Amino acid sequence: MTRVALPLFALLALLCAVGLPAAAMAQRPPVGAPSIEVTVAFTPPQVSIGDRVTMTVTARHAADVIVDAPAPQIDHLDVRDTGTPVTRDDPAGGGQITTFTWTVQPFLLEPIATGPVRLSWLRADGSNGDLAGPATTLIVTPTRSEKDEQLRPLKPQLGVAGAPPAWVRPAIYGAATLAVVIIAALVTLWVRRRRARHVEAPVIDVSPERTAREALDMLVAGAHDDESFQHYYGGIALAVRQYLSARFGFNAHALTTTELEQRMIAHGVDRWQARLVGGLLERCDAAIFARQYPNPASADHDLTVAYEIVELSRPQAAATPAPEAVPA
């Protein structure tokens, strides 16, 4: 029994002697975090609601360090596309520069703060960790100012390379003008011979956008007490729901805010625009039913958002005329 036990004890002592250094090495604490310089920027830094903007995170680090950044999760800012990270040598020498890009889209009509941007790092010796980059702010400006009733100028005509000589277009315009004059003279002669009077009724704009703007124009006085807040937010909610019903062809009055967002997305409306409508109607419901009234400045902001919803939902074919065809 003793002859068998002695070799076993010797083998156990040898394994302990070999295993202790390995365990000590596995439990060795990592060295300190590397020096990483992080910058965050938007291009461009100021946009309109719904525009797409590039968010760039740049990290300067040592060559033996790998840096990674997850997609940003920022309230009221949707990530539409993720670029490929690019790592290059630092021109200043002694390290590398890693750049991360995302295409994002804001849907809140006010400045949007990113908060600290989180990154993770991995060093060649196996140590790793996280760090927080600096925060920045994306400025979101409205596409129209308050009480703006002026018509916007049309976009310039599209220039096409290889167009015909300069005299062709004036000749066409002259021939068209002459044809119009001849037709007008013939029509006038025909009308005089028949001695008929024709009174044309004025064209009345009955589009959903015009109706919604007239309803919102009646609320520009704002709200200052409980009764006026009830009328103010009730008018905004009614005008927005009537407009959505007329524009998209479904009964917006019978839908909850969540159902309304889903129905708008099903009709081809961008998700950020549907969320903009849902947020405004939720604030209207809070004011009407829970009597949670904001300050007058926030109430004026909500009216501006309602105008923005009407303008953004306008059909593009009606808002922007197609470029004129170039004659062959």
Tab-separated table of N, CA and C in Angstrom, residues 23-124:
chain	number	residue	atom	x	y	z
A	23	ALA	N	-1.933	29.196	-13.251
A	23	ALA	CA	-3.071	29.893	-12.628
A	23	ALA	C	-2.717	31.316	-12.271
A	24	ALA	N	-1.489	31.528	-11.823
A	24	ALA	CA	-1.078	32.893	-11.480
A	24	ALA	C	-1.061	33.780	-12.711
A	25	MET	N	-0.614	33.186	-13.846
A	25	MET	CA	-0.602	33.974	-15.078
A	25	MET	C	-2.015	34.275	-15.549
A	26	ALA	N	-2.976	33.295	-15.408
A	26	ALA	CA	-4.355	33.531	-15.855
A	26	ALA	C	-5.031	34.594	-15.014
A	27	GLN	N	-4.647	34.707	-13.718
A	27	GLN	CA	-5.303	35.672	-12.842
A	27	GLN	C	-4.570	37.007	-12.799
A	28	ARG	N	-3.526	37.149	-13.611
A	28	ARG	CA	-2.787	38.408	-13.600
A	28	ARG	C	-3.672	39.548	-14.075
A	29	PRO	N	-3.813	40.642	-13.351
A	29	PRO	CA	-4.703	41.734	-13.750
A	29	PRO	C	-4.196	42.419	-15.010
A	30	PRO	N	-5.116	42.877	-15.864
A	30	PRO	CA	-4.683	43.556	-17.096
A	30	PRO	C	-4.034	44.889	-16.790
A	31	VAL	N	-3.188	45.301	-17.699
A	31	VAL	CA	-2.549	46.606	-17.562
A	31	VAL	C	-3.577	47.702	-17.799
A	32	GLY	N	-3.177	48.992	-17.615
A	32	GLY	CA	-4.113	50.104	-17.718
A	32	GLY	C	-4.685	50.275	-19.109
A	33	ALA	N	-5.808	51.022	-19.201
A	33	ALA	CA	-6.488	51.238	-20.481
A	33	ALA	C	-5.612	52.081	-21.400
A	34	PRO	N	-5.671	51.837	-22.708
A	34	PRO	CA	-4.850	52.619	-23.640
A	34	PRO	C	-5.396	54.037	-23.789
A	35	SER	N	-4.561	54.905	-24.317
A	35	SER	CA	-4.966	56.289	-24.574
A	35	SER	C	-5.653	56.350	-25.936
A	36	ILE	N	-6.958	56.676	-25.933
A	36	ILE	CA	-7.760	56.748	-27.171
A	36	ILE	C	-8.440	58.104	-27.220
A	37	GLU	N	-8.229	58.844	-28.292
A	37	GLU	CA	-8.853	60.156	-28.507
A	37	GLU	C	-10.050	59.993	-29.452
A	38	VAL	N	-11.248	60.369	-28.974
A	38	VAL	CA	-12.487	60.148	-29.724
A	38	VAL	C	-13.124	61.496	-30.053
A	39	THR	N	-13.566	61.647	-31.295
A	39	THR	CA	-14.336	62.820	-31.718
A	39	THR	C	-15.618	62.355	-32.401
A	40	VAL	N	-16.714	63.104	-32.205
A	40	VAL	CA	-18.025	62.789	-32.773
A	40	VAL	C	-18.527	64.022	-33.512
A	41	ALA	N	-19.047	63.834	-34.746
A	41	ALA	CA	-19.513	64.974	-35.539
A	41	ALA	C	-20.632	64.536	-36.462
A	42	PHE	N	-21.508	65.515	-36.840
A	42	PHE	CA	-22.558	65.309	-37.832
A	42	PHE	C	-22.212	66.108	-39.086
A	43	THR	N	-22.502	65.539	-40.256
A	43	THR	CA	-22.279	66.224	-41.530
A	43	THR	C	-23.539	66.140	-42.374
A	44	PRO	N	-24.226	67.272	-42.603
A	44	PRO	CA	-23.965	68.601	-42.064
A	44	PRO	C	-24.436	68.717	-40.616
A	45	PRO	N	-23.969	69.743	-39.872
A	45	PRO	CA	-24.358	69.846	-38.460
A	45	PRO	C	-25.766	70.382	-38.250
A	46	GLN	N	-26.395	70.947	-39.279
A	46	GLN	CA	-27.736	71.525	-39.153
A	46	GLN	C	-28.584	71.072	-40.336
A	47	VAL	N	-29.726	70.419	-40.071
A	47	VAL	CA	-30.577	69.861	-41.122
A	47	VAL	C	-32.034	70.157	-40.802
A	48	SER	N	-32.916	69.796	-41.747
A	48	SER	CA	-34.361	69.874	-41.539
A	48	SER	C	-34.871	68.510	-41.112
A	49	ILE	N	-36.069	68.497	-40.553
A	49	ILE	CA	-36.636	67.236	-40.077
A	49	ILE	C	-36.834	66.280	-41.248
A	50	GLY	N	-36.412	65.018	-41.076
A	50	GLY	CA	-36.530	64.026	-42.131
A	50	GLY	C	-35.337	63.940	-43.059
A	51	ASP	N	-34.412	64.934	-43.019
A	51	ASP	CA	-33.223	64.857	-43.873
A	51	ASP	C	-32.270	63.780	-43.359
A	52	ARG	N	-31.489	63.227	-44.261
A	52	ARG	CA	-30.501	62.227	-43.890
A	52	ARG	C	-29.148	62.910	-43.671
A	53	VAL	N	-28.473	62.534	-42.593
A	53	VAL	CA	-27.222	63.175	-42.205
A	53	VAL	C	-26.238	62.072	-41.815
A	54	THR	N	-24.946	62.326	-42.001
A	54	THR	CA	-23.895	61.356	-41.679
A	54	THR	C	-23.343	61.636	-40.290
A	55	MET	N	-23.379	60.620	-39.439
A	55	MET	CA	-22.768	60.695	-38.105
A	55	MET	C	-21.424	59.982	-38.149
A	56	THR	N	-20.347	60.681	-37.763
A	56	THR	CA	-18.993	60.154	-37.856
A	56	THR	C	-18.356	60.121	-36.475
A	57	VAL	N	-17.791	58.961	-36.117
A	57	VAL	CA	-17.037	58.788	-34.871
A	57	VAL	C	-15.607	58.423	-35.265
A	58	THR	N	-14.635	59.234	-34.827
A	58	THR	CA	-13.229	59.035	-35.164
A	58	THR	C	-12.451	58.750	-33.889
A	59	ALA	N	-11.643	57.677	-33.913
A	59	ALA	CA	-10.849	57.279	-32.740
A	59	ALA	C	-9.381	57.210	-33.136
A	60	ARG	N	-8.513	57.929	-32.399
A	60	ARG	CA	-7.059	57.864	-32.579
A	60	ARG	C	-6.501	56.958	-31.478
A	61	HIS	N	-5.749	55.923	-31.853
A	61	HIS	CA	-5.294	54.934	-30.885
A	61	HIS	C	-3.961	54.368	-31.321
A	62	ALA	N	-3.377	53.572	-30.415
A	62	ALA	CA	-2.096	52.941	-30.726
A	62	ALA	C	-2.283	51.832	-31.755
A	63	ALA	N	-1.191	51.413	-32.380
A	63	ALA	CA	-1.272	50.417	-33.447
A	63	ALA	C	-1.607	49.029	-32.926
A	64	ASP	N	-1.355	48.763	-31.626
A	64	ASP	CA	-1.659	47.441	-31.086
A	64	ASP	C	-3.044	47.369	-30.462
A	65	VAL	N	-3.898	48.333	-30.768
A	65	VAL	CA	-5.246	48.405	-30.193
A	65	VAL	C	-6.270	48.351	-31.325
A	66	ILE	N	-7.335	47.564	-31.137
A	66	ILE	CA	-8.465	47.502	-32.067
A	66	ILE	C	-9.664	48.162	-31.384
A	67	VAL	N	-10.349	49.041	-32.113
A	67	VAL	CA	-11.489	49.789	-31.563
A	67	VAL	C	-12.748	49.403	-32.327
A	68	ASP	N	-13.863	49.261	-31.609
A	68	ASP	CA	-15.152	48.946	-32.236
A	68	ASP	C	-16.223	49.834	-31.623
A	69	ALA	N	-17.237	50.186	-32.431
A	69	ALA	CA	-18.329	51.045	-31.969
A	69	ALA	C	-19.648	50.461	-32.451
A	70	PRO	N	-20.598	50.188	-31.556
A	70	PRO	CA	-21.906	49.695	-31.992
A	70	PRO	C	-22.734	50.810	-32.619
A	71	ALA	N	-23.793	50.436	-33.317
A	71	ALA	CA	-24.687	51.434	-33.919
A	71	ALA	C	-25.286	52.300	-32.824
A	72	PRO	N	-25.333	53.629	-33.004
A	72	PRO	CA	-25.863	54.509	-31.961
A	72	PRO	C	-27.353	54.277	-31.735
A	73	GLN	N	-27.759	54.355	-30.478
A	73	GLN	CA	-29.169	54.248	-30.098
A	73	GLN	C	-29.560	55.558	-29.429
A	74	ILE	N	-30.051	56.483	-30.244
A	74	ILE	CA	-30.363	57.839	-29.801
A	74	ILE	C	-31.847	58.087	-30.014
A	75	ASP	N	-32.505	58.628	-29.001
A	75	ASP	CA	-33.933	58.920	-29.110
A	75	ASP	C	-34.179	59.922	-30.231
A	76	HIS	N	-35.262	59.686	-30.990
A	76	HIS	CA	-35.711	60.572	-32.081
A	76	HIS	C	-34.703	60.618	-33.233
A	77	LEU	N	-33.829	59.603	-33.348
A	77	LEU	CA	-32.843	59.564	-34.425
A	77	LEU	C	-32.756	58.125	-34.925
A	78	ASP	N	-33.208	57.902	-36.166
A	78	ASP	CA	-33.207	56.559	-36.748
A	78	ASP	C	-31.917	56.329	-37.532
A	79	VAL	N	-31.347	55.120	-37.392
A	79	VAL	CA	-30.176	54.732	-38.173
A	79	VAL	C	-30.666	54.090	-39.466
A	80	ARG	N	-30.399	54.726	-40.590
A	80	ARG	CA	-30.878	54.246	-41.889
A	80	ARG	C	-29.842	53.377	-42.614
A	81	ASP	N	-28.536	53.594	-42.346
A	81	ASP	CA	-27.507	52.817	-43.032
A	81	ASP	C	-26.238	52.847	-42.185
A	82	THR	N	-25.457	51.766	-42.239
A	82	THR	CA	-24.210	51.648	-41.484
A	82	THR	C	-23.053	51.506	-42.461
A	83	GLY	N	-22.081	52.414	-42.357
A	83	GLY	CA	-20.914	52.347	-43.229
A	83	GLY	C	-19.887	51.344	-42.735
A	84	THR	N	-18.916	51.061	-43.575
A	84	THR	CA	-17.846	50.131	-43.227
A	84	THR	C	-16.754	50.867	-42.452
A	85	PRO	N	-16.368	50.376	-41.256
A	85	PRO	CA	-15.283	51.047	-40.508
A	85	PRO	C	-13.986	51.049	-41.318
A	86	VAL	N	-13.253	52.147	-41.225
A	86	VAL	CA	-12.003	52.311	-41.973
A	86	VAL	C	-10.897	52.629	-40.975
A	87	THR	N	-9.794	51.856	-41.037
A	87	THR	CA	-8.626	52.087	-40.187
A	87	THR	C	-7.439	52.442	-41.079
A	88	ARG	N	-6.763	53.534	-40.748
A	88	ARG	CA	-5.606	53.984	-41.521
A	88	ARG	C	-4.529	54.473	-40.551
A	89	ASP	N	-3.316	54.596	-41.071
A	89	ASP	CA	-2.220	55.094	-40.252
A	89	ASP	C	-2.415	56.566	-39.938
A	90	ASP	N	-2.052	56.941	-38.740
A	90	ASP	CA	-2.150	58.341	-38.319
A	90	ASP	C	-1.064	59.146	-39.020
A	91	PRO	N	-1.414	60.204	-39.781
A	91	PRO	CA	-0.371	61.005	-40.452
A	91	PRO	C	0.623	61.598	-39.471
A	92	ALA	N	0.187	61.845	-38.222
A	92	ALA	CA	1.101	62.404	-37.234
A	92	ALA	C	2.114	61.378	-36.748
A	93	GLY	N	1.854	60.076	-37.055
A	93	GLY	CA	2.781	59.020	-36.678
A	93	GLY	C	2.498	58.461	-35.303
A	94	GLY	N	2.945	57.230	-35.110
A	94	GLY	CA	2.837	56.625	-33.799
A	94	GLY	C	1.519	55.973	-33.486
A	95	GLY	N	0.643	55.790	-34.420
A	95	GLY	CA	-0.646	55.166	-34.137
A	95	GLY	C	-1.497	55.028	-35.381
A	96	GLN	N	-2.785	54.805	-35.158
A	96	GLN	CA	-3.744	54.631	-36.239
A	96	GLN	C	-5.006	55.445	-35.956
A	97	ILE	N	-5.826	55.611	-37.000
A	97	ILE	CA	-7.110	56.324	-36.907
A	97	ILE	C	-8.184	55.394	-37.448
A	98	THR	N	-9.210	55.129	-36.639
A	98	THR	CA	-10.350	54.314	-37.063
A	98	THR	C	-11.583	55.205	-37.140
A	99	THR	N	-12.304	55.125	-38.262
A	99	THR	CA	-13.473	55.975	-38.501
A	99	THR	C	-14.707	55.104	-38.670
A	100	PHE	N	-15.800	55.437	-37.948
A	100	PHE	CA	-17.093	54.769	-38.054
A	100	PHE	C	-18.103	55.785	-38.574
A	101	THR	N	-18.969	55.374	-39.511
A	101	THR	CA	-19.988	56.270	-40.077
A	101	THR	C	-21.342	55.585	-40.082
A	102	TRP	N	-22.381	56.383	-39.841
A	102	TRP	CA	-23.766	55.930	-39.941
A	102	TRP	C	-24.578	57.025	-40.622
A	103	THR	N	-25.548	56.600	-41.443
A	103	THR	CA	-26.517	57.534	-42.015
A	103	THR	C	-27.756	57.515	-41.127
A	104	VAL	N	-28.071	58.676	-40.534
A	104	VAL	CA	-29.173	58.763	-39.583
A	104	VAL	C	-30.206	59.760	-40.096
A	105	GLN	N	-31.407	59.713	-39.497
A	105	GLN	CA	-32.525	60.544	-39.948
A	105	GLN	C	-33.300	61.034	-38.717
A	106	PRO	N	-33.344	62.343	-38.476
A	106	PRO	CA	-34.059	62.857	-37.296
A	106	PRO	C	-35.554	62.996	-37.576
A	107	PHE	N	-36.370	62.806	-36.520
A	107	PHE	CA	-37.810	63.034	-36.666
A	107	PHE	C	-38.356	63.820	-35.474
A	108	LEU	N	-37.537	64.720	-34.915
A	108	LEU	CA	-37.961	65.603	-33.834
A	108	LEU	C	-37.545	67.018	-34.191
A	109	LEU	N	-38.478	67.963	-34.072
A	109	LEU	CA	-38.236	69.340	-34.507
A	109	LEU	C	-37.590	70.139	-33.381
A	110	GLU	N	-36.431	69.711	-32.944
A	110	GLU	CA	-35.641	70.432	-31.942
A	110	GLU	C	-34.259	69.801	-31.904
A	111	PRO	N	-33.257	70.476	-31.268
A	111	PRO	CA	-31.914	69.886	-31.208
A	111	PRO	C	-31.929	68.514	-30.547
A	112	ILE	N	-31.158	67.576	-31.116
A	112	ILE	CA	-31.094	66.197	-30.627
A	112	ILE	C	-29.685	65.949	-30.103
A	113	ALA	N	-29.585	65.640	-28.792
A	113	ALA	CA	-28.295	65.367	-28.161
A	113	ALA	C	-27.985	63.873	-28.240
A	114	THR	N	-26.740	63.536	-28.585
A	114	THR	CA	-26.360	62.141	-28.722
A	114	THR	C	-26.070	61.480	-27.382
A	115	GLY	N	-25.636	62.261	-26.390
A	115	GLY	CA	-25.142	61.653	-25.164
A	115	GLY	C	-23.767	61.037	-25.403
A	116	PRO	N	-23.117	60.508	-24.362
A	116	PRO	CA	-21.802	59.890	-24.561
A	116	PRO	C	-21.879	58.711	-25.539
A	117	VAL	N	-20.929	58.650	-26.459
A	117	VAL	CA	-20.872	57.588	-27.468
A	117	VAL	C	-19.972	56.464	-26.945
A	118	ARG	N	-20.500	55.245	-26.842
A	118	ARG	CA	-19.766	54.125	-26.254
A	118	ARG	C	-18.926	53.413	-27.318
A	119	LEU	N	-17.678	53.111	-26.956
A	119	LEU	CA	-16.772	52.341	-27.789
A	119	LEU	C	-16.141	51.233	-26.935
A	120	SER	N	-15.653	50.187	-27.577
A	120	SER	CA	-14.938	49.110	-26.904
A	120	SER	C	-13.575	48.943	-27.557
A	121	TRP	N	-12.580	48.486	-26.780
A	121	TRP	CA	-11.224	48.334	-27.283
A	121	TRP	C	-10.668	46.969	-26.895
A	122	LEU	N	-9.722	46.486	-27.699
A	122	LEU	CA	-9.044	45.211	-27.478
A	122	LEU	C	-7.576	45.403	-27.814
A	123	ARG	N	-6.705	45.071	-26.849
A	123	ARG	CA	-5.270	45.231	-27.056
A	123	ARG	C	-4.654	43.893	-27.448
A	124	ALA	N	-3.465	43.949	-28.027
A	124	ALA	CA	-2.804	42.742	-28.521
A	124	ALA	C	-2.486	41.766	-27.402
